[in-house]
């Protein structure tokens, strides 16, 4: 018998969420964002389930090469572009499309001896102030890329800083600054602005290509909204089992630091899943855990391989199924308890947790 913890990946939910993105932005092509091992879901499993996507985006060249070698033929966009001259050979060999966000990348393209011509994504910084050319420098960057023999098509893109807040004025501002810059510079090629929050919350940002990430995995991109209202389906069920159920006496404490003390003699369940698997160590007492479909509270500190739960008022025995998050317990809710976001919960699911495809 192997350890019961696994991440079930529901392929039909992935496909549903991709359709949801298409339905929200019917005139746009889709770049499925599958960086960070597809937000922890397993990159090649996800890419093949989303075979219908028009393109994929990842952060590193290694991820892109893995994708190509697993048989993905769509365009693959490198969100951080390339880092040095040697990378260009790999970009050519695997026909990868870099984001161009800094003058040093343009210089490398200008002096390469490769006879290949790359499709590139010129990134404009409209307010995120992380990667990209400030609007005032776009004209020069665009002109240099146009003159460069190593460049074929130039797409243009930007990224939102605050689209998770539908009330924020930053997003409409970023959209208008992007459009104004494109117009002033005379960029006529295809455009991309929207992440998941842009897709679902700001239709005026859809343009030619949308870039859904978190919504594909069935979590909400908004701080104050749930997935039901966005018609998304959770993709990952993080499931395990009770590996011990025992009576602990009134006044005895449970777990490291003895932080939780039994107010009465009671049943305590032990679940095979801990922070070494990616469960958030800071999840406090009271964070819900689903045992046999019943919500029970986490008690005591999260350990590396285990958590403990309060089984008072609950029918449970060793071997019973536990869901840590998934279709019966939204990851957004667990994230809220642990003061993080579902993105981080998903990305942190450890390599030792097997990803099991559910057809
Ligand atoms: C990660 C990322 C996305 C996807 O964002 P979500 O909020 O997960 O939809 C889109 N564009 C860029 C540039 C990204 O880095």
JSON list of C-alpha atoms and ligand atoms in Angstrom, two decimals, residues 33 35 39 79 123 130 157-159 194-197 211-215 221 343, ligand 1:
[
{"chain": "A", "resi": 33, "resn": "UNK", "atom": "CA", "xyz": [-0.77, 29.83, -19.11]},
{"chain": "A", "resi": 35, "resn": "UNK", "atom": "CA", "xyz": [3.93, 28.00, -15.99]},
{"chain": "A", "resi": 39, "resn": "UNK", "atom": "CA", "xyz": [0.13, 25.91, -11.30]},
{"chain": "A", "resi": 79, "resn": "UNK", "atom": "CA", "xyz": [6.90, 34.98, -20.44]},
{"chain": "A", "resi": 123, "resn": "UNK", "atom": "CA", "xyz": [5.97, 43.83, -23.52]},
{"chain": "A", "resi": 130, "resn": "UNK", "atom": "CA", "xyz": [7.95, 44.69, -13.21]},
{"chain": "A", "resi": 157, "resn": "UNK", "atom": "CA", "xyz": [1.28, 42.77, -24.77]},
{"chain": "A", "resi": 158, "resn": "UNK", "atom": "CA", "xyz": [0.90, 44.16, -21.27]},
{"chain": "A", "resi": 159, "resn": "UNK", "atom": "CA", "xyz": [0.02, 42.73, -17.84]},
{"chain": "A", "resi": 194, "resn": "UNK", "atom": "CA", "xyz": [-5.99, 39.99, -20.28]},
{"chain": "A", "resi": 195, "resn": "UNK", "atom": "CA", "xyz": [-5.14, 37.51, -17.52]},
{"chain": "A", "resi": 196, "resn": "UNK", "atom": "CA", "xyz": [-8.04, 35.54, -15.94]},
{"chain": "A", "resi": 197, "resn": "UNK", "atom": "CA", "xyz": [-9.35, 38.57, -14.05]},
{"chain": "A", "resi": 211, "resn": "UNK", "atom": "CA", "xyz": [-3.98, 34.69, -21.32]},
{"chain": "A", "resi": 212, "resn": "UNK", "atom": "CA", "xyz": [-5.99, 32.65, -18.81]},
{"chain": "A", "resi": 213, "resn": "UNK", "atom": "CA", "xyz": [-4.09, 31.05, -15.92]},
{"chain": "A", "resi": 214, "resn": "UNK", "atom": "CA", "xyz": [-5.84, 30.54, -12.60]},
{"chain": "A", "resi": 215, "resn": "UNK", "atom": "CA", "xyz": [-9.34, 30.30, -14.10]},
{"chain": "A", "resi": 221, "resn": "UNK", "atom": "CA", "xyz": [-9.13, 35.36, -9.96]},
{"chain": "A", "resi": 343, "resn": "UNK", "atom": "CA", "xyz": [-2.39, 30.18, -6.77]},
{"chain": "B", "resi": 1, "resn": "LIG", "atom": "C1", "xyz": [0.82, 34.21, -14.89]},
{"chain": "B", "resi": 1, "resn": "LIG", "atom": "C2", "xyz": [0.47, 35.14, -15.98]},
{"chain": "B", "resi": 1, "resn": "LIG", "atom": "C3", "xyz": [-0.82, 35.16, -16.57]},
{"chain": "B", "resi": 1, "resn": "LIG", "atom": "C4", "xyz": [-1.97, 34.36, -16.00]},
{"chain": "B", "resi": 1, "resn": "LIG", "atom": "O1", "xyz": [-2.48, 35.03, -14.87]},
{"chain": "B", "resi": 1, "resn": "LIG", "atom": "P1", "xyz": [-3.77, 34.49, -14.07]},
{"chain": "B", "resi": 1, "resn": "LIG", "atom": "O2", "xyz": [-4.03, 35.52, -13.04]},
{"chain": "B", "resi": 1, "resn": "LIG", "atom": "O3", "xyz": [-3.36, 33.18, -13.46]},
{"chain": "B", "resi": 1, "resn": "LIG", "atom": "O4", "xyz": [-4.85, 34.32, -15.06]},
{"chain": "B", "resi": 1, "resn": "LIG", "atom": "C5", "xyz": [-1.02, 35.97, -17.67]},
{"chain": "B", "resi": 1, "resn": "LIG", "atom": "N1", "xyz": [-0.03, 36.75, -18.16]},
{"chain": "B", "resi": 1, "resn": "LIG", "atom": "C6", "xyz": [1.21, 36.78, -17.62]},
{"chain": "B", "resi": 1, "resn": "LIG", "atom": "C7", "xyz": [2.25, 37.68, -18.20]},
{"chain": "B", "resi": 1, "resn": "LIG", "atom": "C8", "xyz": [1.49, 35.99, -16.51]},
{"chain": "B", "resi": 1, "resn": "LIG", "atom": "O5", "xyz": [2.71, 36.04, -15.96]}
]
